[in-house]
PDB file of C-alpha atoms in Angstrom:
ATOM      1  CA  UNK A  19     112.467 -22.142  55.531  1.00 95.00           C
ATOM      2  CA  UNK A  20     109.188 -20.482  56.013  1.00 98.00           C
ATOM      3  CA  UNK A  21     110.257 -16.393  56.787  1.00 98.00           C
ATOM      4  CA  UNK A  22     108.236 -13.469  57.826  1.00 98.00           C
ATOM      5  CA  UNK A  23     109.280 -10.167  55.833  1.00 98.00           C
ATOM      6  CA  UNK A  24     108.253  -6.770  57.858  1.00 98.00           C
ATOM      7  CA  UNK A  25     108.366  -3.955  55.300  1.00 98.00           C
ATOM      8  CA  UNK A  26     108.644  -6.484  51.993  1.00 98.00           C
ATOM      9  CA  UNK A  27     106.658  -4.171  49.811  1.00 98.00           C
ATOM     10  CA  UNK A  28     109.208  -1.629  50.261  1.00 97.00           C
ATOM     11  CA  UNK A  29     112.205  -1.534  47.945  1.00 97.00           C
ATOM     12  CA  UNK A  30     115.031  -3.772  49.818  1.00 97.00           C
ATOM     13  CA  UNK A  31     112.185  -5.757  51.612  1.00 98.00           C
ATOM     14  CA  UNK A  32     110.755  -6.734  48.257  1.00 98.00           C
ATOM     15  CA  UNK A  33     113.680  -7.796  46.443  1.00 98.00           C
ATOM     16  CA  UNK A  34     115.021  -9.627  49.306  1.00 98.00           C
ATOM     17  CA  UNK A  35     111.598 -11.652  49.648  1.00 98.00           C
ATOM     18  CA  UNK A  36     112.006 -12.409  45.869  1.00 97.00           C
ATOM     19  CA  UNK A  37     115.223 -13.957  46.240  1.00 97.00           C
ATOM     20  CA  UNK A  38     114.229 -15.840  49.277  1.00 98.00           C
ATOM     21  CA  UNK A  39     111.080 -17.162  46.902  1.00 98.00           C
ATOM     22  CA  UNK A  40     113.653 -17.619  44.165  1.00 97.00           C
ATOM     23  CA  UNK A  41     115.933 -20.311  46.391  1.00 96.00           C
ATOM     24  CA  UNK A  42     112.758 -22.198  47.638  1.00 97.00           C
ATOM     25  CA  UNK A  43     111.734 -20.496  50.481  1.00 98.00           C
ATOM     26  CA  UNK A  44     108.030 -19.540  51.555  1.00 98.00           C
ATOM     27  CA  UNK A  45     107.450 -15.830  51.970  1.00 98.00           C
ATOM     28  CA  UNK A  46     104.625 -13.918  53.990  1.00 98.00           C
ATOM     29  CA  UNK A  47     105.094 -10.110  53.368  1.00 98.00           C
ATOM     30  CA  UNK A  48     104.009  -7.696  56.322  1.00 98.00           C
ATOM     31  CA  UNK A  49     103.689  -4.477  55.125  1.00 98.00           C
ATOM     32  CA  UNK A  50     101.338  -1.378  56.575  1.00 97.00           C
ATOM     33  CA  UNK A  51     101.754   0.433  53.099  1.00 97.00           C
ATOM     34  CA  UNK A  52     102.695   3.633  54.855  1.00 94.00           C
ATOM     35  CA  UNK A  53     105.452   3.970  52.256  1.00 93.00           C
ATOM     36  CA  UNK A  54     105.589   0.579  50.791  1.00 95.00           C
ATOM     37  CA  UNK A  55     103.443  -0.855  47.202  1.00 96.00           C
ATOM     38  CA  UNK A  56     101.099  -3.684  47.187  1.00 96.00           C
ATOM     39  CA  UNK A  57     102.503  -4.600  43.758  1.00 96.00           C
ATOM     40  CA  UNK A  58     106.013  -4.636  44.583  1.00 97.00           C
ATOM     41  CA  UNK A  59     105.207  -7.508  46.560  1.00 98.00           C
ATOM     42  CA  UNK A  60     106.613 -10.725  44.461  1.00 97.00           C
ATOM     43  CA  UNK A  61     104.335 -13.107  43.216  1.00 97.00           C
ATOM     44  CA  UNK A  62     104.307 -16.391  45.271  1.00 97.00           C
ATOM     45  CA  UNK A  63     104.805 -14.482  48.413  1.00 98.00           C
ATOM     46  CA  UNK A  64     101.741 -14.456  51.004  1.00 98.00           C
ATOM     47  CA  UNK A  65     100.871 -10.401  52.115  1.00 98.00           C
ATOM     48  CA  UNK A  66      99.155  -9.073  55.298  1.00 98.00           C
ATOM     49  CA  UNK A  67      98.389  -5.557  55.198  1.00 97.00           C
ATOM     50  CA  UNK A  68      99.463  -4.461  58.556  1.00 97.00           C
ATOM     51  CA  UNK A  69     101.208  -2.326  60.839  1.00 97.00           C
ATOM     52  CA  UNK A  70     103.659  -3.409  63.259  1.00 98.00           C
ATOM     53  CA  UNK A  71     102.025  -0.918  66.162  1.00 98.00           C
ATOM     54  CA  UNK A  72      98.989  -3.086  65.973  1.00 98.00           C
ATOM     55  CA  UNK A  73      99.517  -5.631  68.590  1.00 97.00           C
ATOM     56  CA  UNK A  74      96.411  -7.713  67.746  1.00 97.00           C
ATOM     57  CA  UNK A  75      97.152  -7.846  63.878  1.00 96.00           C
ATOM     58  CA  UNK A  76     100.506  -8.913  64.730  1.00 97.00           C
ATOM     59  CA  UNK A  77      99.124 -11.811  66.967  1.00 96.00           C
ATOM     60  CA  UNK A  78      97.148 -13.027  64.093  1.00 96.00           C
ATOM     61  CA  UNK A  79     100.027 -13.029  61.816  1.00 97.00           C
ATOM     62  CA  UNK A  80     102.061 -15.119  63.996  1.00 97.00           C
ATOM     63  CA  UNK A  81      99.234 -18.066  64.457  1.00 95.00           C
ATOM     64  CA  UNK A  82     100.702 -19.378  61.216  1.00 93.00           C
ATOM     65  CA  UNK A  83     104.285 -20.884  61.765  1.00 95.00           C
ATOM     66  CA  UNK A  84     107.293 -18.872  61.304  1.00 98.00           C
ATOM     67  CA  UNK A  85     111.089 -20.253  61.154  1.00 98.00           C
ATOM     68  CA  UNK A  86     112.865 -17.002  61.072  1.00 98.00           C
ATOM     69  CA  UNK A  87     111.854 -12.803  60.394  1.00 98.00           C
ATOM     70  CA  UNK A  88     113.731 -10.579  58.190  1.00 98.00           C
ATOM     71  CA  UNK A  89     112.768  -6.620  59.735  1.00 98.00           C
ATOM     72  CA  UNK A  90     112.931  -3.814  57.157  1.00 98.00           C
ATOM     73  CA  UNK A  91     109.652  -2.354  58.562  1.00 98.00           C
ATOM     74  CA  UNK A  92     111.017   1.364  59.259  1.00 97.00           C
ATOM     75  CA  UNK A  93     110.865   5.098  58.762  1.00 95.00           C
ATOM     76  CA  UNK A  94     113.714   5.983  56.946  1.00 92.00           C
ATOM     77  CA  UNK A  95     113.776   9.668  56.247  1.00 89.00           C
ATOM     78  CA  UNK A  96     116.329  11.809  57.957  1.00 89.00           C
ATOM     79  CA  UNK A  97     114.431  14.972  57.247  1.00 87.00           C
ATOM     80  CA  UNK A  98     111.440  13.841  58.468  1.00 93.00           C
ATOM     81  CA  UNK A  99     112.889  12.195  61.442  1.00 94.00           C
ATOM     82  CA  UNK A 100     114.234  15.972  62.791  1.00 93.00           C
ATOM     83  CA  UNK A 101     110.588  16.873  61.804  1.00 95.00           C
ATOM     84  CA  UNK A 102     108.530  14.387  63.874  1.00 97.00           C
ATOM     85  CA  UNK A 103     110.767  12.297  66.061  1.00 97.00           C
ATOM     86  CA  UNK A 104     108.117  10.876  67.803  1.00 97.00           C
ATOM     87  CA  UNK A 105     107.050   9.282  64.763  1.00 97.00           C
ATOM     88  CA  UNK A 106     110.272   7.741  64.295  1.00 97.00           C
ATOM     89  CA  UNK A 107     110.664   6.335  67.837  1.00 98.00           C
ATOM     90  CA  UNK A 108     107.207   5.200  68.202  1.00 97.00           C
ATOM     91  CA  UNK A 109     107.675   3.386  64.622  1.00 97.00           C
ATOM     92  CA  UNK A 110     110.997   1.888  64.673  1.00 98.00           C
ATOM     93  CA  UNK A 111     111.634   1.023  68.265  1.00 98.00           C
ATOM     94  CA  UNK A 112     108.276   0.263  69.028  1.00 98.00           C
ATOM     95  CA  UNK A 113     107.398  -1.680  65.932  1.00 98.00           C
ATOM     96  CA  UNK A 114     110.487  -3.383  66.804  1.00 98.00           C
ATOM     97  CA  UNK A 115     109.973  -4.214  70.314  1.00 98.00           C
ATOM     98  CA  UNK A 116     106.429  -5.530  69.505  1.00 98.00           C
ATOM     99  CA  UNK A 117     107.680  -7.647  66.702  1.00 98.00           C
ATOM    100  CA  UNK A 118     110.167  -9.329  68.931  1.00 98.00           C
ATOM    101  CA  UNK A 119     107.448  -9.924  71.898  1.00 98.00           C
ATOM    102  CA  UNK A 120     105.113 -11.810  69.396  1.00 98.00           C
ATOM    103  CA  UNK A 121     108.335 -13.813  67.891  1.00 98.00           C
ATOM    104  CA  UNK A 122     108.874 -14.969  72.047  1.00 97.00           C
ATOM    105  CA  UNK A 123     105.136 -15.601  72.199  1.00 97.00           C
ATOM    106  CA  UNK A 124     105.113 -18.050  69.193  1.00 97.00           C
ATOM    107  CA  UNK A 125     108.512 -19.447  69.692  1.00 97.00           C
ATOM    108  CA  UNK A 126     110.290 -17.718  66.673  1.00 98.00           C
ATOM    109  CA  UNK A 127     113.766 -17.068  67.595  1.00 98.00           C
ATOM    110  CA  UNK A 128     115.762 -16.080  64.735  1.00 98.00           C
ATOM    111  CA  UNK A 129     115.499 -12.133  63.040  1.00 98.00           C
ATOM    112  CA  UNK A 130     117.725 -10.522  60.888  1.00 98.00           C
ATOM    113  CA  UNK A 131     117.132  -6.225  61.198  1.00 98.00           C
ATOM    114  CA  UNK A 132     117.559  -3.866  58.718  1.00 98.00           C
ATOM    115  CA  UNK A 133     119.932  -1.504  60.491  1.00 98.00           C
ATOM    116  CA  UNK A 134     121.638   1.798  58.868  1.00 96.00           C
ATOM    117  CA  UNK A 135     125.479   3.246  58.630  1.00 94.00           C
ATOM    118  CA  UNK A 136     123.391   6.045  60.163  1.00 93.00           C
ATOM    119  CA  UNK A 137     123.810   4.687  63.259  1.00 96.00           C
ATOM    120  CA  UNK A 138     127.629   5.660  63.191  1.00 95.00           C
ATOM    121  CA  UNK A 139     126.890   9.374  62.666  1.00 91.00           C
ATOM    122  CA  UNK A 140     130.117  11.638  61.501  1.00 88.00           C
ATOM    123  CA  UNK A 141     132.975   9.042  61.650  1.00 90.00           C
ATOM    124  CA  UNK A 142     136.287   9.643  63.294  1.00 91.00           C
ATOM    125  CA  UNK A 143     137.932   7.239  60.739  1.00 93.00           C
ATOM    126  CA  UNK A 144     137.203   5.692  57.652  1.00 93.00           C
ATOM    127  CA  UNK A 145     136.659   2.731  56.290  1.00 96.00           C
ATOM    128  CA  UNK A 146     134.139   2.315  59.127  1.00 97.00           C
ATOM    129  CA  UNK A 147     134.205  -0.590  61.337  1.00 97.00           C
ATOM    130  CA  UNK A 148     131.639  -2.002  63.467  1.00 98.00           C
ATOM    131  CA  UNK A 149     133.431  -1.341  66.556  1.00 96.00           C
ATOM    132  CA  UNK A 150     133.524   2.494  65.624  1.00 97.00           C
ATOM    133  CA  UNK A 151     131.735   4.821  68.155  1.00 97.00           C
ATOM    134  CA  UNK A 152     128.114   5.337  67.488  1.00 97.00           C
ATOM    135  CA  UNK A 153     126.759   8.313  67.449  1.00 95.00           C
ATOM    136  CA  UNK A 154     123.908   9.224  65.426  1.00 94.00           C
ATOM    137  CA  UNK A 155     123.169  12.754  64.599  1.00 91.00           C
ATOM    138  CA  UNK A 156     119.473  12.571  63.776  1.00 93.00           C
ATOM    139  CA  UNK A 157     116.301  10.792  65.159  1.00 95.00           C
ATOM    140  CA  UNK A 158     116.389   8.309  62.491  1.00 95.00           C
ATOM    141  CA  UNK A 159     119.874   6.943  63.224  1.00 95.00           C
ATOM    142  CA  UNK A 160     119.371   7.019  66.934  1.00 97.00           C
ATOM    143  CA  UNK A 161     116.083   4.969  66.313  1.00 98.00           C
ATOM    144  CA  UNK A 162     118.100   2.328  64.438  1.00 98.00           C
ATOM    145  CA  UNK A 163     120.888   2.307  67.040  1.00 98.00           C
ATOM    146  CA  UNK A 164     118.161   1.651  69.760  1.00 98.00           C
ATOM    147  CA  UNK A 165     116.766  -0.992  67.881  1.00 98.00           C
ATOM    148  CA  UNK A 166     120.520  -2.410  67.729  1.00 98.00           C
ATOM    149  CA  UNK A 167     120.753  -2.245  71.341  1.00 98.00           C
ATOM    150  CA  UNK A 168     117.252  -3.878  72.045  1.00 98.00           C
ATOM    151  CA  UNK A 169     118.201  -6.789  69.995  1.00 98.00           C
ATOM    152  CA  UNK A 170     121.437  -7.167  71.895  1.00 98.00           C
ATOM    153  CA  UNK A 171     119.183  -7.278  75.217  1.00 98.00           C
ATOM    154  CA  UNK A 172     117.100  -9.745  73.753  1.00 98.00           C
ATOM    155  CA  UNK A 173     119.436 -12.072  72.617  1.00 98.00           C
ATOM    156  CA  UNK A 174     121.195 -12.020  75.848  1.00 98.00           C
ATOM    157  CA  UNK A 175     118.189 -12.430  78.082  1.00 98.00           C
ATOM    158  CA  UNK A 176     115.827 -14.267  75.396  1.00 98.00           C
ATOM    159  CA  UNK A 177     118.309 -16.356  73.447  1.00 98.00           C
ATOM    160  CA  UNK A 178     117.191 -14.560  70.365  1.00 98.00           C
ATOM    161  CA  UNK A 179     119.443 -15.374  67.512  1.00 98.00           C
ATOM    162  CA  UNK A 180     119.937 -11.667  65.472  1.00 98.00           C
ATOM    163  CA  UNK A 181     121.833 -10.160  63.294  1.00 98.00           C
ATOM    164  CA  UNK A 182     121.752  -6.272  62.490  1.00 98.00           C
ATOM    165  CA  UNK A 183     123.281  -5.286  58.908  1.00 98.00           C
ATOM    166  CA  UNK A 184     124.374  -1.818  58.349  1.00 98.00           C
ATOM    167  CA  UNK A 185     123.923  -0.617  55.201  1.00 92.00           C
ATOM    168  CA  UNK A 186     125.387   2.566  53.494  1.00 88.00           C
ATOM    169  CA  UNK A 187     124.136   3.249  50.079  1.00 92.00           C
ATOM    170  CA  UNK A 188     121.905   0.851  48.371  1.00 96.00           C
ATOM    171  CA  UNK A 189     121.040   1.237  44.560  1.00 97.00           C
ATOM    172  CA  UNK A 190     120.257  -0.824  41.449  1.00 97.00           C
ATOM    173  CA  UNK A 191     117.354  -2.819  40.795  1.00 97.00           C
ATOM    174  CA  UNK A 192     116.027  -6.693  40.782  1.00 96.00           C
ATOM    175  CA  UNK A 193     114.132  -7.227  37.530  1.00 91.00           C
ATOM    176  CA  UNK A 194     111.511  -4.700  37.451  1.00 86.00           C
ATOM    177  CA  UNK A 195     111.870  -3.746  41.440  1.00 90.00           C
ATOM    178  CA  UNK A 196     113.263  -0.566  41.789  1.00 93.00           C
ATOM    179  CA  UNK A 197     113.645   2.433  44.151  1.00 93.00           C
ATOM    180  CA  UNK A 198     110.167   4.325  44.395  1.00 91.00           C
ATOM    181  CA  UNK A 199     110.571   6.329  47.203  1.00 84.00           C
ATOM    182  CA  UNK A 200     108.271   9.617  47.512  1.00 82.00           C
ATOM    183  CA  UNK A 201     110.007  11.922  48.441  1.00 84.00           C
ATOM    184  CA  UNK A 202     113.194  10.554  46.454  1.00 85.00           C
ATOM    185  CA  UNK A 203     116.202  11.517  48.380  1.00 85.00           C
ATOM    186  CA  UNK A 204     118.778   9.235  46.826  1.00 91.00           C
ATOM    187  CA  UNK A 205     121.389  10.007  44.485  1.00 94.00           C
ATOM    188  CA  UNK A 206     121.283   7.230  41.489  1.00 96.00           C
ATOM    189  CA  UNK A 207     117.450   7.600  40.927  1.00 94.00           C
ATOM    190  CA  UNK A 208     117.611  11.395  41.437  1.00 92.00           C
ATOM    191  CA  UNK A 209     120.299  11.568  38.720  1.00 95.00           C
ATOM    192  CA  UNK A 210     118.743   9.196  36.480  1.00 95.00           C
ATOM    193  CA  UNK A 211     115.560  10.980  36.483  1.00 92.00           C
ATOM    194  CA  UNK A 212     117.097  14.165  35.444  1.00 92.00           C
ATOM    195  CA  UNK A 213     119.147  12.159  32.526  1.00 94.00           C
ATOM    196  CA  UNK A 214     115.730  10.818  31.286  1.00 91.00           C
ATOM    197  CA  UNK A 215     114.151  14.362  31.445  1.00 86.00           C
ATOM    198  CA  UNK A 216     111.847  13.882  34.430  1.00 68.00           C
ATOM    199  CA  UNK A 217     113.689  17.379  36.095  1.00 65.00           C
ATOM    200  CA  UNK A 218     115.071  20.348  34.850  1.00 71.00           C
ATOM    201  CA  UNK A 219     118.639  19.842  36.326  1.00 86.00           C
ATOM    202  CA  UNK A 220     120.412  17.970  39.498  1.00 91.00           C
ATOM    203  CA  UNK A 221     121.389  20.001  42.208  1.00 92.00           C
ATOM    204  CA  UNK A 222     124.844  19.194  43.469  1.00 94.00           C
ATOM    205  CA  UNK A 223     125.136  19.918  46.958  1.00 93.00           C
ATOM    206  CA  UNK A 224     128.514  21.065  47.991  1.00 95.00           C
ATOM    207  CA  UNK A 225     132.259  21.172  45.729  1.00 96.00           C
ATOM    208  CA  UNK A 226     134.502  22.426  48.362  1.00 96.00           C
ATOM    209  CA  UNK A 227     134.854  18.834  50.587  1.00 95.00           C
ATOM    210  CA  UNK A 228     138.386  17.814  51.149  1.00 95.00           C
ATOM    211  CA  UNK A 229     137.935  15.072  48.634  1.00 96.00           C
ATOM    212  CA  UNK A 230     140.010  14.571  45.318  1.00 96.00           C
ATOM    213  CA  UNK A 231     137.119  16.574  43.065  1.00 97.00           C
ATOM    214  CA  UNK A 232     135.483  18.244  45.752  1.00 97.00           C
ATOM    215  CA  UNK A 233     132.360  16.112  46.182  1.00 97.00           C
ATOM    216  CA  UNK A 234     131.430  14.206  49.005  1.00 95.00           C
ATOM    217  CA  UNK A 235     132.413  10.328  48.857  1.00 95.00           C
ATOM    218  CA  UNK A 236     130.073   7.488  49.386  1.00 94.00           C
ATOM    219  CA  UNK A 237     129.906   3.550  49.676  1.00 95.00           C
ATOM    220  CA  UNK A 238     127.558   2.184  47.158  1.00 96.00           C
ATOM    221  CA  UNK A 239     125.929  -1.431  47.250  1.00 96.00           C
ATOM    222  CA  UNK A 240     123.835  -3.202  44.380  1.00 97.00           C
ATOM    223  CA  UNK A 241     120.453  -3.998  46.122  1.00 98.00           C
ATOM    224  CA  UNK A 242     120.763  -7.591  45.184  1.00 98.00           C
ATOM    225  CA  UNK A 243     124.210  -7.847  46.656  1.00 98.00           C
ATOM    226  CA  UNK A 244     122.780  -6.779  49.548  1.00 97.00           C
ATOM    227  CA  UNK A 245     119.618  -9.373  49.642  1.00 98.00           C
ATOM    228  CA  UNK A 246     122.050 -11.923  49.359  1.00 98.00           C
ATOM    229  CA  UNK A 247     123.409 -10.897  52.688  1.00 98.00           C
ATOM    230  CA  UNK A 248     120.551 -11.074  54.266  1.00 98.00           C
ATOM    231  CA  UNK A 249     119.922 -14.520  53.627  1.00 98.00           C
ATOM    232  CA  UNK A 250     123.406 -15.608  54.340  1.00 98.00           C
ATOM    233  CA  UNK A 251     123.045 -13.505  57.752  1.00 98.00           C
ATOM    234  CA  UNK A 252     119.684 -15.928  58.318  1.00 97.00           C
ATOM    235  CA  UNK A 253     121.469 -18.892  57.755  1.00 96.00           C
ATOM    236  CA  UNK A 254     124.338 -18.193  59.949  1.00 97.00           C
ATOM    237  CA  UNK A 255     122.338 -16.653  63.109  1.00 98.00           C
ATOM    238  CA  UNK A 256     123.159 -18.055  66.330  1.00 98.00           C
ATOM    239  CA  UNK A 257     120.851 -18.409  69.508  1.00 98.00           C
ATOM    240  CA  UNK A 258     121.736 -15.931  72.107  1.00 98.00           C
ATOM    241  CA  UNK A 259     124.387 -13.709  70.027  1.00 98.00           C
ATOM    242  CA  UNK A 260     123.668 -10.411  68.393  1.00 98.00           C
ATOM    243  CA  UNK A 261     126.124  -9.671  65.330  1.00 98.00           C
ATOM    244  CA  UNK A 262     126.494  -6.268  63.659  1.00 98.00           C
ATOM    245  CA  UNK A 263     127.972  -6.427  59.966  1.00 98.00           C
ATOM    246  CA  UNK A 264     128.290  -3.323  57.725  1.00 98.00           C
ATOM    247  CA  UNK A 265     127.562  -3.882  53.960  1.00 96.00           C
ATOM    248  CA  UNK A 266     129.848  -1.769  51.766  1.00 92.00           C
ATOM    249  CA  UNK A 267     132.573  -1.608  49.609  1.00 88.00           C
ATOM    250  CA  UNK A 268     135.539  -0.240  51.157  1.00 87.00           C
ATOM    251  CA  UNK A 269     136.155   2.488  48.865  1.00 87.00           C
ATOM    252  CA  UNK A 270     133.197   4.678  47.501  1.00 93.00           C
ATOM    253  CA  UNK A 271     132.744   6.978  44.805  1.00 96.00           C
ATOM    254  CA  UNK A 272     132.189  10.736  44.704  1.00 97.00           C
ATOM    255  CA  UNK A 273     129.251  12.342  43.854  1.00 97.00           C
ATOM    256  CA  UNK A 274     130.603  13.414  40.301  1.00 97.00           C
ATOM    257  CA  UNK A 275     131.923  10.294  39.578  1.00 98.00           C
ATOM    258  CA  UNK A 276     128.479   9.016  40.173  1.00 98.00           C
ATOM    259  CA  UNK A 277     127.602  11.965  37.545  1.00 97.00           C
ATOM    260  CA  UNK A 278     129.936  10.699  34.863  1.00 98.00           C
ATOM    261  CA  UNK A 279     129.075   7.112  35.350  1.00 98.00           C
ATOM    262  CA  UNK A 280     125.365   7.872  34.988  1.00 98.00           C
ATOM    263  CA  UNK A 281     125.948   9.806  31.919  1.00 97.00           C
ATOM    264  CA  UNK A 282     128.205   6.732  30.427  1.00 98.00           C
ATOM    265  CA  UNK A 283     125.914   4.041  31.345  1.00 98.00           C
ATOM    266  CA  UNK A 284     123.056   6.382  29.987  1.00 97.00           C
ATOM    267  CA  UNK A 285     124.779   7.662  27.077  1.00 97.00           C
ATOM    268  CA  UNK A 286     122.610  10.798  28.438  1.00 95.00           C
ATOM    269  CA  UNK A 287     123.888  14.344  29.702  1.00 94.00           C
ATOM    270  CA  UNK A 288     122.405  15.309  32.941  1.00 94.00           C
ATOM    271  CA  UNK A 289     122.601  19.376  33.637  1.00 92.00           C
ATOM    272  CA  UNK A 290     123.589  20.003  37.180  1.00 93.00           C
ATOM    273  CA  UNK A 291     123.527  23.245  39.302  1.00 93.00           C
ATOM    274  CA  UNK A 292     125.867  23.673  41.770  1.00 94.00           C
ATOM    275  CA  UNK A 293     124.915  24.298  45.309  1.00 94.00           C
ATOM    276  CA  UNK A 294     126.165  24.783  48.898  1.00 93.00           C
ATOM    277  CA  UNK A 295     126.766  21.976  51.283  1.00 90.00           C
ATOM    278  CA  UNK A 296     124.026  20.596  53.253  1.00 82.00           C
ATOM    279  CA  UNK A 297     123.977  20.808  56.753  1.00 78.00           C
ATOM    280  CA  UNK A 298     125.351  17.326  58.297  1.00 73.00           C
ATOM    281  CA  UNK A 299     126.681  15.705  55.200  1.00 81.00           C
ATOM    282  CA  UNK A 300     130.443  14.429  56.014  1.00 84.00           C
ATOM    283  CA  UNK A 301     132.749  14.573  53.529  1.00 89.00           C
ATOM    284  CA  UNK A 302     133.352  10.727  53.393  1.00 91.00           C
ATOM    285  CA  UNK A 303     131.230   7.621  54.105  1.00 91.00           C
ATOM    286  CA  UNK A 304     132.888   4.453  53.729  1.00 95.00           C
ATOM    287  CA  UNK A 305     132.399   1.138  55.304  1.00 95.00           C
ATOM    288  CA  UNK A 306     134.552  -1.345  55.677  1.00 96.00           C
ATOM    289  CA  UNK A 307     132.787  -5.062  54.954  1.00 96.00           C
ATOM    290  CA  UNK A 308     135.729  -7.186  56.179  1.00 97.00           C
ATOM    291  CA  UNK A 309     133.804  -8.929  58.942  1.00 98.00           C
ATOM    292  CA  UNK A 310     131.158 -10.058  57.209  1.00 98.00           C
ATOM    293  CA  UNK A 311     133.437 -11.152  54.171  1.00 97.00           C
ATOM    294  CA  UNK A 312     135.418 -13.470  56.921  1.00 97.00           C
ATOM    295  CA  UNK A 313     132.432 -14.630  58.746  1.00 98.00           C
ATOM    296  CA  UNK A 314     129.553 -15.207  56.292  1.00 98.00           C
ATOM    297  CA  UNK A 315     132.079 -15.520  53.001  1.00 98.00           C
ATOM    298  CA  UNK A 316     129.677 -12.458  51.644  1.00 97.00           C
ATOM    299  CA  UNK A 317     130.967 -10.474  48.608  1.00 94.00           C
ATOM    300  CA  UNK A 318     130.236  -7.391  46.477  1.00 93.00           C
ATOM    301  CA  UNK A 319     129.637  -8.765  43.055  1.00 94.00           C
ATOM    302  CA  UNK A 320     128.153  -6.037  41.312  1.00 96.00           C
ATOM    303  CA  UNK A 321     129.591  -3.071  40.275  1.00 96.00           C
ATOM    304  CA  UNK A 322     128.364   1.067  40.383  1.00 97.00           C
ATOM    305  CA  UNK A 323     127.996   0.481  36.395  1.00 98.00           C
ATOM    306  CA  UNK A 324     125.781  -2.671  37.125  1.00 98.00           C
ATOM    307  CA  UNK A 325     123.752  -0.701  39.792  1.00 98.00           C
ATOM    308  CA  UNK A 326     123.015   2.197  37.325  1.00 98.00           C
ATOM    309  CA  UNK A 327     122.427   0.173  34.321  1.00 98.00           C
ATOM    310  CA  UNK A 328     120.019  -1.959  36.321  1.00 98.00           C
ATOM    311  CA  UNK A 329     118.344   0.910  37.802  1.00 97.00           C
ATOM    312  CA  UNK A 330     117.989   2.515  34.437  1.00 97.00           C
ATOM    313  CA  UNK A 331     116.630  -0.713  32.692  1.00 97.00           C
ATOM    314  CA  UNK A 332     113.845  -0.966  35.428  1.00 95.00           C
ATOM    315  CA  UNK A 333     112.761   2.441  35.047  1.00 92.00           C
ATOM    316  CA  UNK A 334     108.684   2.818  33.752  1.00 86.00           C
TER     317      UNK A 334
END
C-alpha cells in the first residue's frame, strides 16, 4: 500500500510512518515542519515539506498515486488554542478540508484521522465510550470535533472510507523516535526531564481531587500500540462509513502513580513542588476501548513501565 502521512515529522506520525515501512508499505510524509522535525522522518520514507493550507502544493503531492492517507497534521496545544482560536480552526479544520478535497480530486478514498479525547470535554461518566456527549471545552477540542463531523459528512456524501481514532494520553518511544514538543506539556517527558536533572523541580498541579491519592487520573497508551491501531484502522476502513474509536486502557493512573513509576524505572528521585489545580482539569479521564478491541482486534500490549523505560532510553 502507498500511504501519505500528513504530520509524519511529528511524534505519533513519525512512529506510525516507521511502522508502516517496517510492514512493507510505501510511505510519503507531508509536513510543514511548524512543529515537526525533519530528522524524525523515518529512513525509507519520501518527504514533502508543505502545508495543508497550500492547495497548490497539496495538488502537486497528489500527482503521485496514493492508496490511503493517515492524517496527523494539526495544531495541538490547548492553551495556545485559547489564545489563538483562529489559528486552530484555520489549520485543523481548513487543512482537513483541503486534504479531503485533494483526495476526492485524485481518487483516494481511504483516511484515518488523528482525533482527540478533547472532543468529549468533561465527561459525565468514565470510562468514556464513543457515544458519550461531545462538549469540548477549548478551541483545540472543538476543531478536532469539527474535523470529525466533516469526515462523517464526506463519508455519507462522497463514499469516503474514514476512521477517527480518539487518543487520550500517549507516551513512550519507538527506537530513537520520541516526544520533542516545544513547549513540552506532557507529564511523562516532563517527569523524565526532572529525573535527569534538566529541571529544578516538577510542579504537581492539584492534590485535592476526588481520587484515591488526590491527584488527577489519566489514561496512557504506548505510542507503538497507538501506531498499530492506525494500521488496523487503515485496513478495516469501509467506503461510505465513518467509524470512531477511543484508544485507552480502561483504567488509568494518577499523577502520583506515574511519578512513583518514573522514580522506580529510572532509579532517580524527582523533586516535586505542589501547586494549585489548573483550571479545567477534570479529576478523571479514562477511555473505554471495548469497541476497537471488538471490531478490529486491537490490544494494548505495553505497560506504563514500558512507556517510561522506552522514553527514558530514547533521551539524547
